[in-house]
Coordinates of C-alpha atoms in Angstrom, one line a residue:
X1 CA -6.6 -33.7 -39.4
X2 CA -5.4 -35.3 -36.1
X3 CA -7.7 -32.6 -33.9
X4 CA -10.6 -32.6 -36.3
X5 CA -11.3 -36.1 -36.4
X6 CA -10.9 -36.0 -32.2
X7 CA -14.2 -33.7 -32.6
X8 CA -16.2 -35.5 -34.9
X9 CA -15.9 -39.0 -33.5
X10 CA -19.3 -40.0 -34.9
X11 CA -19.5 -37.5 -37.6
X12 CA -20.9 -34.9 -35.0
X13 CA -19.6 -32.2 -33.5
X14 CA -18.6 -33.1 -30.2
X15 CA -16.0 -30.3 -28.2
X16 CA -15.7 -32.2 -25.0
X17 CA -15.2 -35.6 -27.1
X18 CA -11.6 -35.8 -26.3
X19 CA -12.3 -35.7 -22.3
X20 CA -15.1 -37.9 -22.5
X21 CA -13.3 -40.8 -23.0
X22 CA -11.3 -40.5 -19.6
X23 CA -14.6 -40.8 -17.9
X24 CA -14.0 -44.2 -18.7
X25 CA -12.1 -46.1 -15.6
X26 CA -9.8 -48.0 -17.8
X27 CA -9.1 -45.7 -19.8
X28 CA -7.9 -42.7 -16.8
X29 CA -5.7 -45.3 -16.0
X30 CA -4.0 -45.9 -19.1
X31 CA -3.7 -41.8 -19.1
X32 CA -2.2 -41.6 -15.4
X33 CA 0.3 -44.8 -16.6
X34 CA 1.6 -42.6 -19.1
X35 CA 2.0 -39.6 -16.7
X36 CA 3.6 -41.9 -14.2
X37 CA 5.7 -43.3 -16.4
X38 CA 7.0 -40.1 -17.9
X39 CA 7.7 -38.9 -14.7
X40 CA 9.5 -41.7 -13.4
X41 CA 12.1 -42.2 -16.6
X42 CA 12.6 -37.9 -16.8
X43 CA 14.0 -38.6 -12.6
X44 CA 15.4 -41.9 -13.6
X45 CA 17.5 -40.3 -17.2
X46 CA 18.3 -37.8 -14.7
X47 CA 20.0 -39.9 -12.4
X48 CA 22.1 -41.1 -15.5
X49 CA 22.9 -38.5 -17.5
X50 CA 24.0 -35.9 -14.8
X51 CA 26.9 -37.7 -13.4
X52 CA 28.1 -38.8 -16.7
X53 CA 27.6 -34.6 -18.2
X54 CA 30.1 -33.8 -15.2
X55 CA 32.3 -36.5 -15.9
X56 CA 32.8 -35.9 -19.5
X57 CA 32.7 -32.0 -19.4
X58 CA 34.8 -31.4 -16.3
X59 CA 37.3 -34.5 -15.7
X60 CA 39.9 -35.7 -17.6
X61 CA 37.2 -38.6 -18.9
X62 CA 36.0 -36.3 -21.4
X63 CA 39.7 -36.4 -23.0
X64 CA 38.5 -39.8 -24.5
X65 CA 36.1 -38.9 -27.3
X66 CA 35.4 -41.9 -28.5
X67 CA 32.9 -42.4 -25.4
X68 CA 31.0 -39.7 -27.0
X69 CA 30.4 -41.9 -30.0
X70 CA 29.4 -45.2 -27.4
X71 CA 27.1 -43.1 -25.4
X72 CA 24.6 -42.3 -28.3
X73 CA 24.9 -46.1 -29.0
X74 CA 21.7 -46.9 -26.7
X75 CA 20.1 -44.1 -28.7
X76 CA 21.0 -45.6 -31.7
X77 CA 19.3 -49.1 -30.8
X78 CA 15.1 -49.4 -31.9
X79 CA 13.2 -49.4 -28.5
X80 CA 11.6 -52.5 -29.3
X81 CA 15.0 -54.0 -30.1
X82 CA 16.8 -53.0 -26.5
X83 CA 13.7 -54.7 -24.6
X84 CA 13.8 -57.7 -26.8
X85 CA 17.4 -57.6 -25.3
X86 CA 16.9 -57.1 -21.8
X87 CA 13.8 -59.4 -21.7
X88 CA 15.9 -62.8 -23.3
X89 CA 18.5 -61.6 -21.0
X90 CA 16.5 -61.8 -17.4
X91 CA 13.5 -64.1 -18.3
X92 CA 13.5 -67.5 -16.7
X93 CA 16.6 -69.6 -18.3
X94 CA 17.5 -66.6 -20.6
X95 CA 21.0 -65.4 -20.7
X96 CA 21.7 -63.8 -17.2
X97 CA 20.5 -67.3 -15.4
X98 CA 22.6 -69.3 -17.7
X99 CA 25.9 -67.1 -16.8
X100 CA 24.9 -66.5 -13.1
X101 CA 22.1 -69.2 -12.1
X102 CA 21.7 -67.1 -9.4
X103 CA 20.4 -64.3 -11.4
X104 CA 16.9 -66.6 -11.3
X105 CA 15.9 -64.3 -7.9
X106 CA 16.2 -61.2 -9.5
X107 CA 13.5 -61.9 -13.0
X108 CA 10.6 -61.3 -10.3
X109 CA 12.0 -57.6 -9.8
X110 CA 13.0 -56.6 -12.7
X111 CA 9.4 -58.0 -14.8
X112 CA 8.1 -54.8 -12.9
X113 CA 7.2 -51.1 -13.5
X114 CA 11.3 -50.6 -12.3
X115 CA 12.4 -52.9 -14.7
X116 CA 10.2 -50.8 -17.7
X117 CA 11.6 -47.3 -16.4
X118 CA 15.2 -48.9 -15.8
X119 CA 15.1 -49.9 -19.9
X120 CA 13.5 -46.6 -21.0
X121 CA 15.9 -44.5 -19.0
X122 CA 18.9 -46.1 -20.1
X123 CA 17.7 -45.8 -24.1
X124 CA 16.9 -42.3 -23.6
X125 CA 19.6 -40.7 -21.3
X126 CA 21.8 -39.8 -24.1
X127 CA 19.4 -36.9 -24.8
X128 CA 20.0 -35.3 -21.6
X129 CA 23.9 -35.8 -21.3
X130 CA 24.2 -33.8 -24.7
X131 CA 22.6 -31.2 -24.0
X132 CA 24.0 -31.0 -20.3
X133 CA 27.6 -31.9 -21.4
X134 CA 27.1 -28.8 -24.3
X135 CA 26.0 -26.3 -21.1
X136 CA 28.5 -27.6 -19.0
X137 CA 31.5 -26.7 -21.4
X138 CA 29.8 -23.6 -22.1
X139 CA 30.5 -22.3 -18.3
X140 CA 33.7 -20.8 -17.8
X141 CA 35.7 -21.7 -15.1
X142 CA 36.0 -18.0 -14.2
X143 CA 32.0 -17.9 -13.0
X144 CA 33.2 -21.2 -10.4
X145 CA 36.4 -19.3 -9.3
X146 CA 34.7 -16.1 -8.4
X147 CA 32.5 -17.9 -6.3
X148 CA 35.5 -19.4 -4.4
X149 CA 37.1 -16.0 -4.0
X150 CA 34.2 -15.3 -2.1
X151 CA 34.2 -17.9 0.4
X152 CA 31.9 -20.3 -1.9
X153 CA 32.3 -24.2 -1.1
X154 CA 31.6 -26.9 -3.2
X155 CA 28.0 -27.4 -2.7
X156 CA 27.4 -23.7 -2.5
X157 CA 28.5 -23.0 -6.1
X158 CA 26.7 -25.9 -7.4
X159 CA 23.6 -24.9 -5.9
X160 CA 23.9 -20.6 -6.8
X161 CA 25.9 -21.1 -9.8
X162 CA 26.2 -24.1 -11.8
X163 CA 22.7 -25.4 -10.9
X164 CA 20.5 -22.2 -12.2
X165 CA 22.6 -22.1 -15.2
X166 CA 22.2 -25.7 -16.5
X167 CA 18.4 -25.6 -15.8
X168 CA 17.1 -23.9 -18.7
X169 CA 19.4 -26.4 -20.7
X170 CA 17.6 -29.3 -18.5
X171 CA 14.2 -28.4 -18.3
X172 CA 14.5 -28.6 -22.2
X173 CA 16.1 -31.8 -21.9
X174 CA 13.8 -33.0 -19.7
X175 CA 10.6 -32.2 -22.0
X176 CA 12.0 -33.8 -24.8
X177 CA 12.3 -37.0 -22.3
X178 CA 9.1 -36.8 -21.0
X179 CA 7.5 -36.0 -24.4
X180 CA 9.3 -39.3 -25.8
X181 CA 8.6 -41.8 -23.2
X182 CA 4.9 -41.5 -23.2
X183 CA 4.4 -41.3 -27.1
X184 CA 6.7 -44.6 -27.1
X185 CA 4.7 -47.5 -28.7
X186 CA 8.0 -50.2 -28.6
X187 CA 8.7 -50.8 -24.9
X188 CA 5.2 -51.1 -23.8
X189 CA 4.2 -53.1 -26.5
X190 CA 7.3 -55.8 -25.8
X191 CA 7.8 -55.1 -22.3
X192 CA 5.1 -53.4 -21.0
X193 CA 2.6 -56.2 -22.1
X194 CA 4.5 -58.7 -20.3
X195 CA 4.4 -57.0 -16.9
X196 CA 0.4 -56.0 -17.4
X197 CA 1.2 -52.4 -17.5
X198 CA -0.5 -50.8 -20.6
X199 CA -0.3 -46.7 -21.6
X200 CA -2.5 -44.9 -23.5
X201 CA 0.2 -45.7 -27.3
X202 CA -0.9 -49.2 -26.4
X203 CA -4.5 -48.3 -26.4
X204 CA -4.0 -46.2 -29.3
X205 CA -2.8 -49.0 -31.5
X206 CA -5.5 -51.3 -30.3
X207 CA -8.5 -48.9 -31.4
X208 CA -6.2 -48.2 -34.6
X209 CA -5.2 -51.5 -35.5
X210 CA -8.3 -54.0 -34.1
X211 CA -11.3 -54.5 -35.3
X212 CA -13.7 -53.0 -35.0
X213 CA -11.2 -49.9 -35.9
X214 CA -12.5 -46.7 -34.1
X215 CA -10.1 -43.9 -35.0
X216 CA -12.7 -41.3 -33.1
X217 CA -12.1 -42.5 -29.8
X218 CA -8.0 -43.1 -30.5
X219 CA -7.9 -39.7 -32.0
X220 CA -9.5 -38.5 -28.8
X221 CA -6.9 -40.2 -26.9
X222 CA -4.2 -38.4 -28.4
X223 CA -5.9 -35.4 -28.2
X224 CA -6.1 -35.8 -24.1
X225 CA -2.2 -37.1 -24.4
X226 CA -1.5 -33.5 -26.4
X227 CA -3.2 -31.5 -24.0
X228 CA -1.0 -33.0 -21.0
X229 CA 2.6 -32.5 -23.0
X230 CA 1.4 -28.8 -23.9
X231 CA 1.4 -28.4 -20.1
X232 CA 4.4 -29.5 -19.4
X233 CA 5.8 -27.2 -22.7
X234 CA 4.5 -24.4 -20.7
X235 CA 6.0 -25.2 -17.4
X236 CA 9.5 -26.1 -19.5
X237 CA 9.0 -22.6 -21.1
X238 CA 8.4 -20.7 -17.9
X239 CA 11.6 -22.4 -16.3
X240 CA 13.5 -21.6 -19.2
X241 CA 12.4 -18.2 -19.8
X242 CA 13.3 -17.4 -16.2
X243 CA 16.9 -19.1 -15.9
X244 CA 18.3 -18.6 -19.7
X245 CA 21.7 -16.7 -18.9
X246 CA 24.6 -15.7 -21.7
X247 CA 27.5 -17.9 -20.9
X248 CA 29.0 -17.4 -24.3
X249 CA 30.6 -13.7 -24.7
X250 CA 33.1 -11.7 -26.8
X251 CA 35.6 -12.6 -23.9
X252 CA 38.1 -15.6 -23.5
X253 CA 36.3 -18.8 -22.1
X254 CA 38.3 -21.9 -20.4
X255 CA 36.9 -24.7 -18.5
X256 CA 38.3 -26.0 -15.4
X257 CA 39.3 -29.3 -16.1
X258 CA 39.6 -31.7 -12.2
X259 CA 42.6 -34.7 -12.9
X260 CA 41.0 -38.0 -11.1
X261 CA 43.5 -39.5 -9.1
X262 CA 43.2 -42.6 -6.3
X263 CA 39.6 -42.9 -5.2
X264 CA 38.2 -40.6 -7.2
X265 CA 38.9 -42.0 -10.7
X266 CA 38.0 -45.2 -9.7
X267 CA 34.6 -43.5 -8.9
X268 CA 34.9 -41.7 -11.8
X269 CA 36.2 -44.4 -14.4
X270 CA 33.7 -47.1 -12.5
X271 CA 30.4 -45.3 -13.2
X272 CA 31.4 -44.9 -16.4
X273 CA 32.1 -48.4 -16.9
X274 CA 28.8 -49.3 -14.8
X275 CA 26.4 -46.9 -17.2
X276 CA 27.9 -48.7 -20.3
X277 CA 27.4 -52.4 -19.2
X278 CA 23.9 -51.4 -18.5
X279 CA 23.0 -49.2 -21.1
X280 CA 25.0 -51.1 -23.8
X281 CA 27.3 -54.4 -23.0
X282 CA 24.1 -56.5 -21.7
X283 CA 21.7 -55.6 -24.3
X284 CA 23.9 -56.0 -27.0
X285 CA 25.2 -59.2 -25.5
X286 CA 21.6 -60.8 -25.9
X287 CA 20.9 -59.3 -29.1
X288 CA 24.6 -60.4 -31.0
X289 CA 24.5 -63.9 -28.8
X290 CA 20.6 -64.5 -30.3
X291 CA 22.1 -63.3 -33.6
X292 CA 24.6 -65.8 -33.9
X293 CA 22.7 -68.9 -32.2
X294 CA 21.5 -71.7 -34.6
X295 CA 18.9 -72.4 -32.4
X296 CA 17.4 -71.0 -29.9
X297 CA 16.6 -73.8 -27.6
X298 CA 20.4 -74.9 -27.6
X299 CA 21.2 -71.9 -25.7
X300 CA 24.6 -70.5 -25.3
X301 CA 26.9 -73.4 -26.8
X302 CA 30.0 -73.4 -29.2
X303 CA 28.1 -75.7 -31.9
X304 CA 25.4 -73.3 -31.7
X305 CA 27.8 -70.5 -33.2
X306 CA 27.0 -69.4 -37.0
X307 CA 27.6 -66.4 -38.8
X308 CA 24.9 -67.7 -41.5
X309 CA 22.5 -64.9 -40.4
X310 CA 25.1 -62.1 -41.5
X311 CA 26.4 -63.1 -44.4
X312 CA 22.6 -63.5 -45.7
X313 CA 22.5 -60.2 -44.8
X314 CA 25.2 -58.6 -46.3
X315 CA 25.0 -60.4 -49.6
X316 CA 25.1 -57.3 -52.4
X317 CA 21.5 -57.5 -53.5
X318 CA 19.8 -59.4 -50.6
X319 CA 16.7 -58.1 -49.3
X320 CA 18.7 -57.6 -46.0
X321 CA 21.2 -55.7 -47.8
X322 CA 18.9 -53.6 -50.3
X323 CA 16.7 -52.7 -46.8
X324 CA 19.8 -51.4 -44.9
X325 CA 20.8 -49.1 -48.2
X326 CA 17.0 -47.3 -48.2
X327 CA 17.1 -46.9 -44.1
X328 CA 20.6 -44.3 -44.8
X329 CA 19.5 -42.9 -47.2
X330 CA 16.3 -42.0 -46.4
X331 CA 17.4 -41.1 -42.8
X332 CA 20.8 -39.2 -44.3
X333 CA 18.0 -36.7 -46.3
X334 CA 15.6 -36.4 -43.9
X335 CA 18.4 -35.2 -41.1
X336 CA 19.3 -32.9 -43.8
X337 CA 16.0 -31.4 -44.5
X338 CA 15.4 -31.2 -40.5
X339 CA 18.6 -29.6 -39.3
X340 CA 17.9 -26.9 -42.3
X341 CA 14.5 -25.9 -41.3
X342 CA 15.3 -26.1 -37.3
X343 CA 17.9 -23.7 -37.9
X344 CA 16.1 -21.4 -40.1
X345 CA 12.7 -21.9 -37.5
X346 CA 15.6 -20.7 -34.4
X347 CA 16.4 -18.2 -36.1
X348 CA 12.9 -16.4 -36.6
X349 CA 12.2 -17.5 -32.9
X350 CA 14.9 -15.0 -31.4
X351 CA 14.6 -14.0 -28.4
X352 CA 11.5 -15.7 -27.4
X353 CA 9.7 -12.9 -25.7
X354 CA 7.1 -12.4 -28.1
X355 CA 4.0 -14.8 -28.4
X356 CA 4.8 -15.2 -31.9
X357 CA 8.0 -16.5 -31.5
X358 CA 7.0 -18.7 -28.3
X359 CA 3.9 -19.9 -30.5
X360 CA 6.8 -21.3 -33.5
X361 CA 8.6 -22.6 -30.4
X362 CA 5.2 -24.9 -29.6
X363 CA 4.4 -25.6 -33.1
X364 CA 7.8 -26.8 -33.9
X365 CA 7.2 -29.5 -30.9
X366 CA 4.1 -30.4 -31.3
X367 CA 4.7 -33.6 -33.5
X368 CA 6.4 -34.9 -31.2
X369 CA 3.6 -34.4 -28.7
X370 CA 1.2 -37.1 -30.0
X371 CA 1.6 -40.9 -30.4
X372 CA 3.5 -41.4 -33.8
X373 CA 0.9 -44.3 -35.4
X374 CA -1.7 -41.5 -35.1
X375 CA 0.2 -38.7 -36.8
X376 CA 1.1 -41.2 -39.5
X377 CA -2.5 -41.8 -40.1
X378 CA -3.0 -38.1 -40.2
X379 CA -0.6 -37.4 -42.7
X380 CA -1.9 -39.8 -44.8
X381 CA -5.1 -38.5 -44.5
X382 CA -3.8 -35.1 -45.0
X383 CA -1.6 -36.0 -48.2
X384 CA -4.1 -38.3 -49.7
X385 CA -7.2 -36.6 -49.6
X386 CA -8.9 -36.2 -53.2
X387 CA -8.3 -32.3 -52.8
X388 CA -4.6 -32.4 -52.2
X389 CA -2.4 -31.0 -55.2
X390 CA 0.8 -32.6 -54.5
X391 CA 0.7 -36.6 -55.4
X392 CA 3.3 -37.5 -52.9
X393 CA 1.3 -40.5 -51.2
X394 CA 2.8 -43.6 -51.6
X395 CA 6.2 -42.2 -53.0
X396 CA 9.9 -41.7 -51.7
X397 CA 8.8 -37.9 -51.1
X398 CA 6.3 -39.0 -48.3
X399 CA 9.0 -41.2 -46.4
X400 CA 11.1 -38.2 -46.1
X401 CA 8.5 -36.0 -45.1
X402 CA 6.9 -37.9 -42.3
X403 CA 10.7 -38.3 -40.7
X404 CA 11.0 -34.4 -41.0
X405 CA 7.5 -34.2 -39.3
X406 CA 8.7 -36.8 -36.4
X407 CA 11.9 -35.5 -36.0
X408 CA 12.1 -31.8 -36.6
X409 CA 11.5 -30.7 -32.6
X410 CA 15.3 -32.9 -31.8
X411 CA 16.9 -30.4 -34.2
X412 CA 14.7 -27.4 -32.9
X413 CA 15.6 -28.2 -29.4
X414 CA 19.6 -29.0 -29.8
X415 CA 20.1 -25.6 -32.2
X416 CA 17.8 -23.3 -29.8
X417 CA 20.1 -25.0 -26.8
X418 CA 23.5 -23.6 -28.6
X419 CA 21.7 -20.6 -29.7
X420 CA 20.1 -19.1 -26.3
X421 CA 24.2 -19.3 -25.0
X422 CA 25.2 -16.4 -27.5
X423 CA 25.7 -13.2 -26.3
X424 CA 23.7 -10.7 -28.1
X425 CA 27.0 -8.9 -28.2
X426 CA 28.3 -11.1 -30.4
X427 CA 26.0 -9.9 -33.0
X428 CA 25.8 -6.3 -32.4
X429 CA 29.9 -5.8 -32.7
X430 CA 29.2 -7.3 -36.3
X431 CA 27.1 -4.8 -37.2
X432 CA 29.1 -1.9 -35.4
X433 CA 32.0 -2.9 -38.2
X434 CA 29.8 -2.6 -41.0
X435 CA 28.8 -6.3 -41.4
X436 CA 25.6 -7.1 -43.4
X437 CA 23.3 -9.3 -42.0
X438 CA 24.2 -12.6 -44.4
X439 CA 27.6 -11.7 -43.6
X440 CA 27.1 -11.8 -40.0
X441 CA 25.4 -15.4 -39.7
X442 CA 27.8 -16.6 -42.1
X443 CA 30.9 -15.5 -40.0
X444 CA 29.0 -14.8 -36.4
X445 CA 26.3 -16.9 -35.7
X446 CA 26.7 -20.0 -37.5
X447 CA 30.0 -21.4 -37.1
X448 CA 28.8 -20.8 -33.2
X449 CA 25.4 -22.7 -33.9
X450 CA 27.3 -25.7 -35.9
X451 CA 27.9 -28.3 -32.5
X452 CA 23.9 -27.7 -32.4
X453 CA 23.6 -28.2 -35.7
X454 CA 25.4 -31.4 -35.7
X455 CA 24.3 -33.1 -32.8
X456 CA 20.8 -32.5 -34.5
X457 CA 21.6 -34.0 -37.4
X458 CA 23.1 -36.9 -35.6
X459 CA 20.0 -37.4 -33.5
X460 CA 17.5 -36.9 -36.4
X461 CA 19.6 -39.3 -38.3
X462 CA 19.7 -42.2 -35.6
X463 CA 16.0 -41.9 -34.7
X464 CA 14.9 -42.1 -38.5
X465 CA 17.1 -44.9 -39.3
X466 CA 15.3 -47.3 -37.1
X467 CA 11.8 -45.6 -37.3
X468 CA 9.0 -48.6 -37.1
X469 CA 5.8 -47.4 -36.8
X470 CA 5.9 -45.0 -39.7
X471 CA 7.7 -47.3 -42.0
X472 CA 5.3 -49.5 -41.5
X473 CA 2.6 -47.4 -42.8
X474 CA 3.9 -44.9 -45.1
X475 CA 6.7 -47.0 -47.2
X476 CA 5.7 -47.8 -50.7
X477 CA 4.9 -51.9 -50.8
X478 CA 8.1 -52.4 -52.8
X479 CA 10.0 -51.0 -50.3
X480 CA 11.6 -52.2 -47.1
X481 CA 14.0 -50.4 -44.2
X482 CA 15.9 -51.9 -41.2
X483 CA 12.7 -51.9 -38.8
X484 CA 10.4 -53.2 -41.2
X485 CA 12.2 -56.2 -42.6
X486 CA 13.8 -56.5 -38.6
X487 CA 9.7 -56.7 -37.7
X488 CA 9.2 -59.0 -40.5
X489 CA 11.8 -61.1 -39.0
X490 CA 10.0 -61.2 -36.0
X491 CA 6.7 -61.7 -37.2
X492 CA 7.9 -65.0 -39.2
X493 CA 10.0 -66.3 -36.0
X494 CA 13.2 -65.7 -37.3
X495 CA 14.3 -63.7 -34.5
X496 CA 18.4 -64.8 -34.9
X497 CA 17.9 -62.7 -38.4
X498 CA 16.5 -59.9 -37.2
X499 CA 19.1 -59.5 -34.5
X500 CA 21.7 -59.7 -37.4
X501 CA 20.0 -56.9 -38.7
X502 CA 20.2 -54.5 -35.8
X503 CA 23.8 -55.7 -35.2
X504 CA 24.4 -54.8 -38.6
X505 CA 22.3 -51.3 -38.9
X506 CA 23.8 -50.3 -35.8
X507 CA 27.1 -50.7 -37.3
X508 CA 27.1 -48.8 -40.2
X509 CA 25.0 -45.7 -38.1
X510 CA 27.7 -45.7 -35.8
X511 CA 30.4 -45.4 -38.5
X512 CA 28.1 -42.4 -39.9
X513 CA 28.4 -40.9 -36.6
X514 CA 32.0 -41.1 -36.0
X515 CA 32.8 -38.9 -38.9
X516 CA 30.2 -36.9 -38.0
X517 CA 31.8 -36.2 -34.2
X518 CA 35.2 -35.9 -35.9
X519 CA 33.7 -33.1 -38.1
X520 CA 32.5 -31.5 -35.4
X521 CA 35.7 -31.6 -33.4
X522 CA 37.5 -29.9 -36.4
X523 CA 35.0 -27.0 -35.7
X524 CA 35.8 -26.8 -32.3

């Protein structure tokens, strides 16, 4: 519906209608933002999450597993919500200059394009260091040793060994990165505006939600914004397609595990410690210091402590409390639905050498390849029109569904990331002992795909808990979630209420997770 309405943007056939509109000035540069920007958080996630992959895969730091659990935590937090953070953190007399009054010379810098990829990198790093802590602990220590044996240093085997066999792993990592940041309405509506740097989501929303409303030329937009990810899926394709190795055979597997001692777990240990005041301790600091505040303007002052804000919101029956209740559940369903049709869409993809399967394998990304308030409209006008059978439209159902439809490439991409490590052996010695092919998944294949399987399910689950843009638009009118009522909040200028309720959502998702990770530790 999407594409169609891109061609027809005054009821006429138009092909070159989606390209038209970058022959506008403005407009090009809104598009080349986006690209920019992409670019710049994918290098700048990098920067973040590779260190942290090595540390928690390969040194005794990745004993501690609760820092799996905190480093999904800036994940876990709405986009809007972690720039809210930052920005009544470092604006002039926020929270940094009444700590450090020095801090005052720095608000200059960071209300830049750095400070915009510095907040976007550091929500959406986590999706890199899964995927590249998962490859790392899939590389045997015996691949690293045999390249010592033959006279290998450090740097060599990094670059000849390690290095080709985490970037099929990373280019898909780096796609889903890319993909995200410029489809991301929250950042560069808070933050974004505020520094004068608008994308083409921004743009989007303005022809979608302004009048006079002209959903030809926003449609177009997204189709120019689809064409430009679909590139980059190719490129990630190619790359992966060209260094996908089995590291994950019929043979014993163990990992080399470095001890930090002296120097080098202080390195270790204060990098660590470095990424999670950034990513987590300073945002969270504004956001639980604004939640408890009486008033604003009083600023950071015992008498200004309250605890009002929470218990309204945890007060059995309270809007506050009813909202948190339909955000898990409705999230806890949709992961479910997701994670079972990723793994059932992996498994017709195979071995992704024919263009059918590489076709599924764009298909299953492509809703995550245009801005997510103009797939909303198009499921609505997909689901409502007078012809369609199924009378889901303004119902629980169509909740559910348009989280699947948002969501479904994170489980596609963590289950095809476990499954492209499994020996095709594996599978054949099954069969060579008579086993049937249910029999073989069942005892074979799945309990190998299952850390995939979960970290989908915990992605999927986060993301849709704190989805705004489609709750906005899809949720029956009796109905509110987390990021509605948290929006509402805003909207109404009672910001020290809506902080209470990330505080509070955050909470109970990280609890979900925790039993989720030990789960999947039991499987290990």
């Amino acid at each position: 519906m999407v594409l169609l309405h891109s061609l027809f943007p005054d009821s006429v056939f138009d092909m070159l209608a989606p390209f038209k509109v970058l022959s506008n000035p403005g407009l090009f540069s809104y598009f080349w933002n986006s690209i920019v920007l992409g670019a710049w958080v994918v290098l700048g996630s990098t920067l973040l999450a590779l260190p942290m992959a090595f540390l928690s895969a390969r040194t005794t730091i990745g004993r501690h597993a609760w820092l799996d659990v905190v480093l999904i935590i800036p994940f876990m937090t709405p986009p809007y919500i972690g720039s809210m953070g930052w920005i009544l953190f470092m604006q002039r007399r926020g929270f940094a200059e009444q700590l450090f009054p020095a801090a005052a010379k720095l608000t200059p810098h960071f209300f830049s394009l750095f400070g915009m990829v510095a907040i976007m990198s550091l929500h959406l790093f986590p999706f890199l260091y899964l995927i590249l802590r998962n490859a790392l602990q899939r590389i045997g220590g015996s691949l690293e040793e045999a390249g010592s044996v033959h006279g290998g240093g450090v740097f060599y085997m990094l670059r000849r060994v390690v290095f080709p066999l985490l970037l099929g792993s990373y280019a898909m990592g780096a796609l889903l990165i890319f993909v995200k940041t410029i489809a991301e309405f929250g950042t560069p509506a808070t933050f974004g505006r505020q520094i004068g740097f608008y994308v083409l989501t921004s743009e989007i929303h303005r022809y979608t939600s302004n009048w006079p409303i002209d959903f030809g030329t926003a449609t177009s937009l997204a189709s120019v914004l689809l064409g430009a990810c679909l590139v980059f899926w190719y490129i990630q394709n190619i790359i992966s397609r060209r260094y996908q190795y089995n590291t994950l055979g019929g043979k014993g597997m163990r990992t080399r595990i470095l001890p930090l001692r002296g120097w080098r777990a202080v390195l270790g240990w204060g990098y660590t410690i470095g990424l999670l005041l950034l990513s987590i301790a300073i945002p969270y600091f504004s956001i639980i210091a604004t939640s408890l505040q009486k008033l604003r303007g009083d600023g950071l002052a015992w008498h200004n402590v309250t605890l009002a804000h929470y218990g309204e919101l945890l007060r059995p029956g309270s809007k506050g409390w009813q909202a948190l209740m339909n955000s898990l559940g409705l999230a806890g369903i949709a992961a479910t639905v997701a994670v079972l049709i990723g793994l059932f869409l992996v498994l017709q993809m195979g071995s992704m050498k024919r263009w059918t399967e590489r076709g599924l394998d764009m298909l299953s990304l492509l809703p995550n390849t245009v801005p997510g308030i103009v797939i909303v409209v198009g499921l609505i006008l997909f689901w409502n029109a007078p012809w369609m059978p199924l009378p889901i439209y303004n119902t629980y159902s169509m909740v559910v569904l348009t989280y699947v439809v948002f969501y479904l490439p994170y489980s596609v991409q963590y289950i095809k990331a476990s499954a492209s490590q499994i020996d095709g052996s594996l599978l054949q010695a099954g069969k060579v002992f008579g086993g049937k092919p249910l029999y073989i998944f069942r005892r074979i294949a799945l309990p190998l795909l299952v850390p995939g399987v979960l970290a989908g399910w915990m992605m999927t689950f986060t993301i849709s808990a704190r989805e705004l843009v489609a709750s906005l638009m899809v949720l029956p009118p009796s109905m509110q979630v987390t990021a509605t009522y948290i929006f509402s909040q805003f909207e109404q200028g009672e910001v020290s209420l809506g902080m209470a309720m990330a505080v509070v959502s955050v909470g109970f998702t990280t609890l979900v997770l925790v039993i989720m990770n030990h789960l999947g530790a039991d499987r290990k």
